[in-house]
Amino acid sequence: MAAAQLPASIRVAWEQQAADDFPGLDVSEASWLRCSLGLAQFFEACRLQAGQGPCALPSKAADSVWHVGLKVDPSGLAAWQQRHFGRVVEHTEAQALGASLHECLTRTWAGACRSEGLSLLGPQLPLVFALDSLIGLPTGWAYRHQGGALVHRRIDGFGKPSGAVVRHAVASAASLVTLGLLSDAELQALRRRQSDGSGSSSSDSSSCDAASDGGGCDAGSSCGSGCGGD
């Protein structure tokens, strides 16, 4: 497992320093496991979507590992990425990704779902999208799949989803096909399985709290991602 092979220096520093940059972050062993797995899944999503365009990281908890790694052992982090994912993903702020944040999140969604063998039509969230809610990270992002699209709310200081809902319409089935992330044949097969009762894209994921419909958003950390890479 790639996450288990992260340099030990990064894990030690994360336990000591991560909460300084991400207040309220649980730095227990269980939280480290989830956060490191989330970052590994993001890099795997980038690998699977290579050549399609940049991906955006939908989890501040996973980003906490990336931040610490870049600070204390950048060469070790780069070597780990190269060994397990065949490339080094550069940490890039959301505003500098060079593409719509919606599209970047959709690429991550497609790659992360494929890495877990999940339907790209939802409703189950891959770990990297569920992570901030799972550990209740204040100021993180609580995602869910609703009405054929991703939505999120900010997580408040008590670790609960709060405030306005942000809708990421690009993660719809039509947009997945338009972006070349899902073939027409795959889409029809997924819809047939859903109609047979194996799932529903409008159902809620158990990983995140309920949310009502809301408007769209522009790029920025308030819109479900603060960084990413290509």
mmCIF file of C-alpha atoms in Angstrom:
data_model
loop_
_atom_site.group_PDB
_atom_site.id
_atom_site.type_symbol
_atom_site.label_atom_id
_atom_site.label_comp_id
_atom_site.label_asym_id
_atom_site.label_seq_id
_atom_site.Cartn_x
_atom_site.Cartn_y
_atom_site.Cartn_z
ATOM 1 C CA MET A 1 0.000 0.000 0.000
ATOM 2 C CA ALA A 2 1.503 3.313 -1.114
ATOM 3 C CA ALA A 3 0.379 5.336 1.916
ATOM 4 C CA ALA A 4 2.175 2.976 4.288
ATOM 5 C CA GLN A 5 5.440 3.707 2.455
ATOM 6 C CA LEU A 6 5.454 7.462 3.081
ATOM 7 C CA PRO A 7 8.752 8.528 4.681
ATOM 8 C CA ALA A 8 8.659 8.136 8.462
ATOM 9 C CA SER A 9 9.954 11.693 8.835
ATOM 10 C CA ILE A 10 6.748 13.011 7.267
ATOM 11 C CA ARG A 11 4.527 11.060 9.627
ATOM 12 C CA VAL A 12 6.428 12.243 12.709
ATOM 13 C CA ALA A 13 6.383 15.862 11.550
ATOM 14 C CA TRP A 14 2.685 15.628 10.652
ATOM 15 C CA GLU A 15 1.827 14.555 14.193
ATOM 16 C CA GLN A 16 3.811 17.487 15.574
ATOM 17 C CA GLN A 17 3.070 20.253 13.067
ATOM 18 C CA ALA A 18 -0.042 19.617 10.967
ATOM 19 C CA ALA A 19 -2.484 21.084 13.483
ATOM 20 C CA ASP A 20 -0.570 24.386 13.360
ATOM 21 C CA ASP A 21 -1.592 24.903 9.730
ATOM 22 C CA PHE A 22 -4.929 23.078 10.014
ATOM 23 C CA PRO A 23 -6.415 23.981 13.431
ATOM 24 C CA GLY A 24 -8.674 21.330 14.883
ATOM 25 C CA LEU A 25 -7.088 18.523 12.857
ATOM 26 C CA ASP A 26 -7.087 15.205 14.699
ATOM 27 C CA VAL A 27 -3.499 13.919 14.617
ATOM 28 C CA SER A 28 -4.213 10.466 16.017
ATOM 29 C CA GLU A 29 -2.920 7.300 14.371
ATOM 30 C CA ALA A 30 -6.361 6.601 12.894
ATOM 31 C CA SER A 31 -6.506 10.096 11.410
ATOM 32 C CA TRP A 32 -3.010 9.741 9.931
ATOM 33 C CA LEU A 33 -4.074 6.538 8.211
ATOM 34 C CA ARG A 34 -7.086 8.220 6.631
ATOM 35 C CA CYS A 35 -5.236 11.402 5.671
ATOM 36 C CA SER A 36 -2.293 9.565 4.112
ATOM 37 C CA LEU A 37 -4.637 7.217 2.242
ATOM 38 C CA GLY A 38 -6.587 10.231 0.992
ATOM 39 C CA LEU A 39 -3.459 11.892 -0.374
ATOM 40 C CA ALA A 40 -2.337 8.637 -1.980
ATOM 41 C CA GLN A 41 -5.743 8.305 -3.637
ATOM 42 C CA PHE A 42 -5.459 11.840 -5.005
ATOM 43 C CA PHE A 43 -2.084 11.065 -6.568
ATOM 44 C CA GLU A 44 -3.519 7.856 -8.005
ATOM 45 C CA ALA A 45 -6.409 9.866 -9.469
ATOM 46 C CA CYS A 46 -3.862 12.214 -11.056
ATOM 47 C CA ARG A 47 -2.071 9.194 -12.515
ATOM 48 C CA LEU A 48 -5.272 7.731 -13.920
ATOM 49 C CA GLN A 49 -6.270 11.075 -15.437
ATOM 50 C CA ALA A 50 -2.799 11.923 -16.784
ATOM 51 C CA GLY A 51 -3.034 13.822 -20.051
ATOM 52 C CA GLN A 52 -6.611 14.939 -19.373
ATOM 53 C CA GLY A 53 -5.695 18.101 -17.463
ATOM 54 C CA PRO A 54 -5.072 19.122 -13.843
ATOM 55 C CA CYS A 55 -6.867 17.641 -10.847
ATOM 56 C CA ALA A 56 -8.007 19.530 -7.732
ATOM 57 C CA LEU A 57 -7.607 18.160 -4.207
ATOM 58 C CA PRO A 58 -11.014 18.120 -2.437
ATOM 59 C CA SER A 59 -9.663 17.519 1.074
ATOM 60 C CA LYS A 60 -7.805 19.785 3.467
ATOM 61 C CA ALA A 61 -7.025 16.739 5.605
ATOM 62 C CA ALA A 62 -5.156 15.085 2.737
ATOM 63 C CA ASP A 63 -3.495 18.405 1.954
ATOM 64 C CA SER A 64 -2.159 18.519 5.515
ATOM 65 C CA VAL A 65 0.089 15.550 4.699
ATOM 66 C CA TRP A 66 1.198 17.147 1.433
ATOM 67 C CA HIS A 67 2.048 20.432 3.186
ATOM 68 C CA VAL A 68 4.137 18.751 5.864
ATOM 69 C CA GLY A 69 5.908 16.539 3.338
ATOM 70 C CA LEU A 70 6.915 19.531 1.235
ATOM 71 C CA LYS A 71 8.165 21.303 4.342
ATOM 72 C CA VAL A 72 10.215 18.580 6.025
ATOM 73 C CA ASP A 73 11.199 16.086 3.305
ATOM 74 C CA PRO A 74 10.422 17.291 -0.231
ATOM 75 C CA SER A 75 12.927 14.942 -1.854
ATOM 76 C CA GLY A 76 11.563 11.958 0.060
ATOM 77 C CA LEU A 77 8.009 12.921 -0.873
ATOM 78 C CA ALA A 78 8.973 13.280 -4.534
ATOM 79 C CA ALA A 79 10.744 9.914 -4.538
ATOM 80 C CA TRP A 80 7.681 8.295 -2.950
ATOM 81 C CA GLN A 81 5.401 9.796 -5.606
ATOM 82 C CA GLN A 82 7.692 8.690 -8.412
ATOM 83 C CA ARG A 83 7.977 5.162 -7.043
ATOM 84 C CA HIS A 84 4.264 4.566 -6.499
ATOM 85 C CA PHE A 85 2.585 6.795 -9.093
ATOM 86 C CA GLY A 86 5.220 7.133 -11.793
ATOM 87 C CA ARG A 87 5.352 10.913 -11.580
ATOM 88 C CA VAL A 88 5.695 13.858 -9.220
ATOM 89 C CA VAL A 89 2.574 15.999 -8.876
ATOM 90 C CA GLU A 90 3.508 19.597 -8.157
ATOM 91 C CA HIS A 91 1.525 21.344 -5.419
ATOM 92 C CA THR A 92 -0.350 24.160 -7.181
ATOM 93 C CA GLU A 93 -2.812 26.642 -5.701
ATOM 94 C CA ALA A 94 -6.345 26.347 -7.085
ATOM 95 C CA GLN A 95 -6.216 29.730 -8.799
ATOM 96 C CA ALA A 96 -3.087 28.684 -10.724
ATOM 97 C CA LEU A 97 -4.284 25.309 -12.015
ATOM 98 C CA GLY A 98 -5.005 26.805 -15.425
ATOM 99 C CA ALA A 99 -8.446 25.235 -15.759
ATOM 100 C CA SER A 100 -11.922 25.528 -14.268
ATOM 101 C CA LEU A 101 -12.001 24.302 -10.681
ATOM 102 C CA HIS A 102 -15.198 22.413 -11.520
ATOM 103 C CA GLU A 103 -13.406 20.507 -14.280
ATOM 104 C CA CYS A 104 -10.376 19.827 -12.080
ATOM 105 C CA LEU A 105 -12.602 18.409 -9.335
ATOM 106 C CA THR A 106 -14.440 16.288 -11.880
ATOM 107 C CA ARG A 107 -11.169 14.730 -13.051
ATOM 108 C CA THR A 108 -10.325 13.925 -9.446
ATOM 109 C CA TRP A 109 -13.800 12.467 -8.959
ATOM 110 C CA ALA A 110 -13.418 10.218 -12.002
ATOM 111 C CA GLY A 111 -9.945 9.016 -11.049
ATOM 112 C CA ALA A 112 -10.791 8.478 -7.374
ATOM 113 C CA CYS A 113 -13.970 6.560 -8.210
ATOM 114 C CA ARG A 114 -12.056 4.342 -10.622
ATOM 115 C CA SER A 115 -9.356 3.711 -8.010
ATOM 116 C CA GLU A 116 -12.017 2.298 -5.639
ATOM 117 C CA GLY A 117 -14.140 0.627 -8.304
ATOM 118 C CA LEU A 118 -17.061 2.978 -7.599
ATOM 119 C CA SER A 119 -19.676 4.215 -10.039
ATOM 120 C CA LEU A 120 -18.838 7.614 -11.511
ATOM 121 C CA LEU A 121 -22.551 8.400 -11.238
ATOM 122 C CA GLY A 122 -22.470 8.100 -7.451
ATOM 123 C CA PRO A 123 -23.836 8.081 -4.879
ATOM 124 C CA GLN A 124 -20.930 6.644 -2.868
ATOM 125 C CA LEU A 125 -18.027 9.011 -2.315
ATOM 126 C CA PRO A 126 -14.422 7.896 -2.736
ATOM 127 C CA LEU A 127 -12.286 8.472 0.340
ATOM 128 C CA VAL A 128 -10.613 11.699 -0.755
ATOM 129 C CA PHE A 129 -14.032 13.377 -1.123
ATOM 130 C CA ALA A 130 -15.410 11.969 2.143
ATOM 131 C CA LEU A 131 -12.261 12.510 4.207
ATOM 132 C CA ASP A 132 -12.822 15.947 5.754
ATOM 133 C CA SER A 133 -16.283 14.923 6.947
ATOM 134 C CA LEU A 134 -15.050 11.586 8.254
ATOM 135 C CA ILE A 135 -12.607 13.265 10.612
ATOM 136 C CA GLY A 136 -14.712 16.417 11.176
ATOM 137 C CA LEU A 137 -11.980 18.846 10.117
ATOM 138 C CA PRO A 138 -12.945 22.465 10.892
ATOM 139 C CA THR A 139 -12.896 24.646 7.719
ATOM 140 C CA GLY A 140 -12.778 21.479 5.615
ATOM 141 C CA TRP A 141 -15.293 20.470 2.939
ATOM 142 C CA ALA A 142 -18.279 18.185 3.474
ATOM 143 C CA TYR A 143 -19.079 16.609 0.120
ATOM 144 C CA ARG A 144 -22.016 14.535 -1.001
ATOM 145 C CA HIS A 145 -23.458 13.367 -4.307
ATOM 146 C CA GLN A 146 -26.912 14.789 -4.897
ATOM 147 C CA GLY A 147 -29.186 15.019 -7.911
ATOM 148 C CA GLY A 148 -26.550 13.751 -10.307
ATOM 149 C CA ALA A 149 -23.879 16.218 -9.184
ATOM 150 C CA LEU A 150 -21.399 16.859 -6.397
ATOM 151 C CA VAL A 151 -22.289 19.398 -3.732
ATOM 152 C CA HIS A 152 -20.383 20.545 -0.682
ATOM 153 C CA ARG A 153 -20.678 22.703 2.411
ATOM 154 C CA ARG A 154 -17.960 24.112 4.631
ATOM 155 C CA ILE A 155 -17.316 22.355 7.938
ATOM 156 C CA ASP A 156 -17.668 24.604 10.977
ATOM 157 C CA GLY A 157 -15.576 24.820 14.126
ATOM 158 C CA PHE A 158 -17.560 21.983 15.676
ATOM 159 C CA GLY A 159 -16.749 19.635 12.803
ATOM 160 C CA LYS A 160 -20.239 19.809 11.268
ATOM 161 C CA PRO A 161 -21.354 20.880 7.765
ATOM 162 C CA SER A 162 -22.633 24.435 7.872
ATOM 163 C CA GLY A 163 -23.611 27.326 5.633
ATOM 164 C CA ALA A 164 -24.511 27.527 1.977
ATOM 165 C CA VAL A 165 -24.400 24.595 -0.403
ATOM 166 C CA VAL A 166 -22.059 24.797 -3.395
ATOM 167 C CA ARG A 167 -23.026 22.721 -6.403
ATOM 168 C CA HIS A 168 -20.457 21.305 -8.833
ATOM 169 C CA ALA A 169 -22.576 20.687 -11.906
ATOM 170 C CA VAL A 170 -19.579 19.634 -14.007
ATOM 171 C CA ALA A 171 -19.613 16.290 -12.175
ATOM 172 C CA SER A 172 -22.879 15.388 -13.903
ATOM 173 C CA ALA A 173 -23.048 12.408 -16.257
ATOM 174 C CA ALA A 174 -23.265 14.658 -19.319
ATOM 175 C CA SER A 175 -20.179 16.607 -18.290
ATOM 176 C CA LEU A 176 -18.213 13.447 -17.522
ATOM 177 C CA VAL A 177 -18.894 12.334 -21.086
ATOM 178 C CA THR A 178 -18.124 15.779 -22.536
ATOM 179 C CA LEU A 179 -14.779 15.915 -20.723
ATOM 180 C CA GLY A 180 -13.887 12.457 -22.028
ATOM 181 C CA LEU A 181 -13.899 10.958 -18.530
ATOM 182 C CA LEU A 182 -16.746 8.543 -19.227
ATOM 183 C CA SER A 183 -17.576 6.871 -22.531
ATOM 184 C CA ASP A 184 -21.120 6.642 -23.860
ATOM 185 C CA ALA A 185 -20.921 2.859 -23.517
ATOM 186 C CA GLU A 186 -19.816 3.123 -19.868
ATOM 187 C CA LEU A 187 -22.599 5.598 -19.143
ATOM 188 C CA GLN A 188 -25.261 3.326 -20.581
ATOM 189 C CA ALA A 189 -23.891 0.339 -18.653
ATOM 190 C CA LEU A 190 -23.909 2.289 -15.381
ATOM 191 C CA ARG A 191 -27.464 3.469 -15.974
ATOM 192 C CA ARG A 192 -28.604 -0.076 -16.718
ATOM 193 C CA ARG A 193 -27.126 -1.264 -13.424
ATOM 194 C CA GLN A 194 -28.877 1.562 -11.593
ATOM 195 C CA SER A 195 -32.207 0.758 -13.215
ATOM 196 C CA ASP A 196 -31.746 -2.857 -12.111
ATOM 197 C CA GLY A 197 -31.720 -1.623 -8.528
ATOM 198 C CA SER A 198 -27.987 -1.710 -7.801
ATOM 199 C CA GLY A 199 -27.737 2.003 -7.054
ATOM 200 C CA SER A 200 -29.119 5.463 -7.638
ATOM 201 C CA SER A 201 -27.197 8.583 -8.536
ATOM 202 C CA SER A 202 -29.649 10.706 -6.577
ATOM 203 C CA SER A 203 -29.184 8.814 -3.321
ATOM 204 C CA ASP A 204 -27.175 10.226 -0.449
ATOM 205 C CA SER A 205 -23.745 9.010 0.563
ATOM 206 C CA SER A 206 -23.516 7.869 4.155
ATOM 207 C CA SER A 207 -20.172 9.654 4.462
ATOM 208 C CA CYS A 208 -21.540 13.205 4.403
ATOM 209 C CA ASP A 209 -24.378 15.137 5.965
ATOM 210 C CA ALA A 210 -27.454 16.191 4.006
ATOM 211 C CA ALA A 211 -27.490 19.405 2.021
ATOM 212 C CA SER A 212 -30.060 21.315 0.022
ATOM 213 C CA ASP A 213 -29.602 22.682 -3.479
ATOM 214 C CA GLY A 214 -27.494 25.763 -3.947
ATOM 215 C CA GLY A 215 -25.761 27.819 -6.573
ATOM 216 C CA GLY A 216 -22.504 27.388 -8.402
ATOM 217 C CA CYS A 217 -19.145 28.863 -7.494
ATOM 218 C CA ASP A 218 -15.988 30.369 -8.869
ATOM 219 C CA ALA A 219 -12.462 29.128 -8.231
ATOM 220 C CA GLY A 220 -11.109 29.488 -4.729
ATOM 221 C CA SER A 221 -10.663 27.664 -1.449
ATOM 222 C CA SER A 222 -14.282 28.337 -0.451
ATOM 223 C CA CYS A 223 -15.393 26.238 -3.393
ATOM 224 C CA GLY A 224 -14.237 22.822 -2.307
ATOM 225 C CA SER A 225 -10.523 22.847 -3.134
ATOM 226 C CA GLY A 226 -7.552 25.005 -2.304
ATOM 227 C CA CYS A 227 -4.923 23.285 -4.435
ATOM 228 C CA GLY A 228 -4.212 20.530 -6.906
ATOM 229 C CA GLY A 229 -1.716 19.387 -9.494
ATOM 230 C CA ASP A 230 -1.153 18.056 -12.980
#
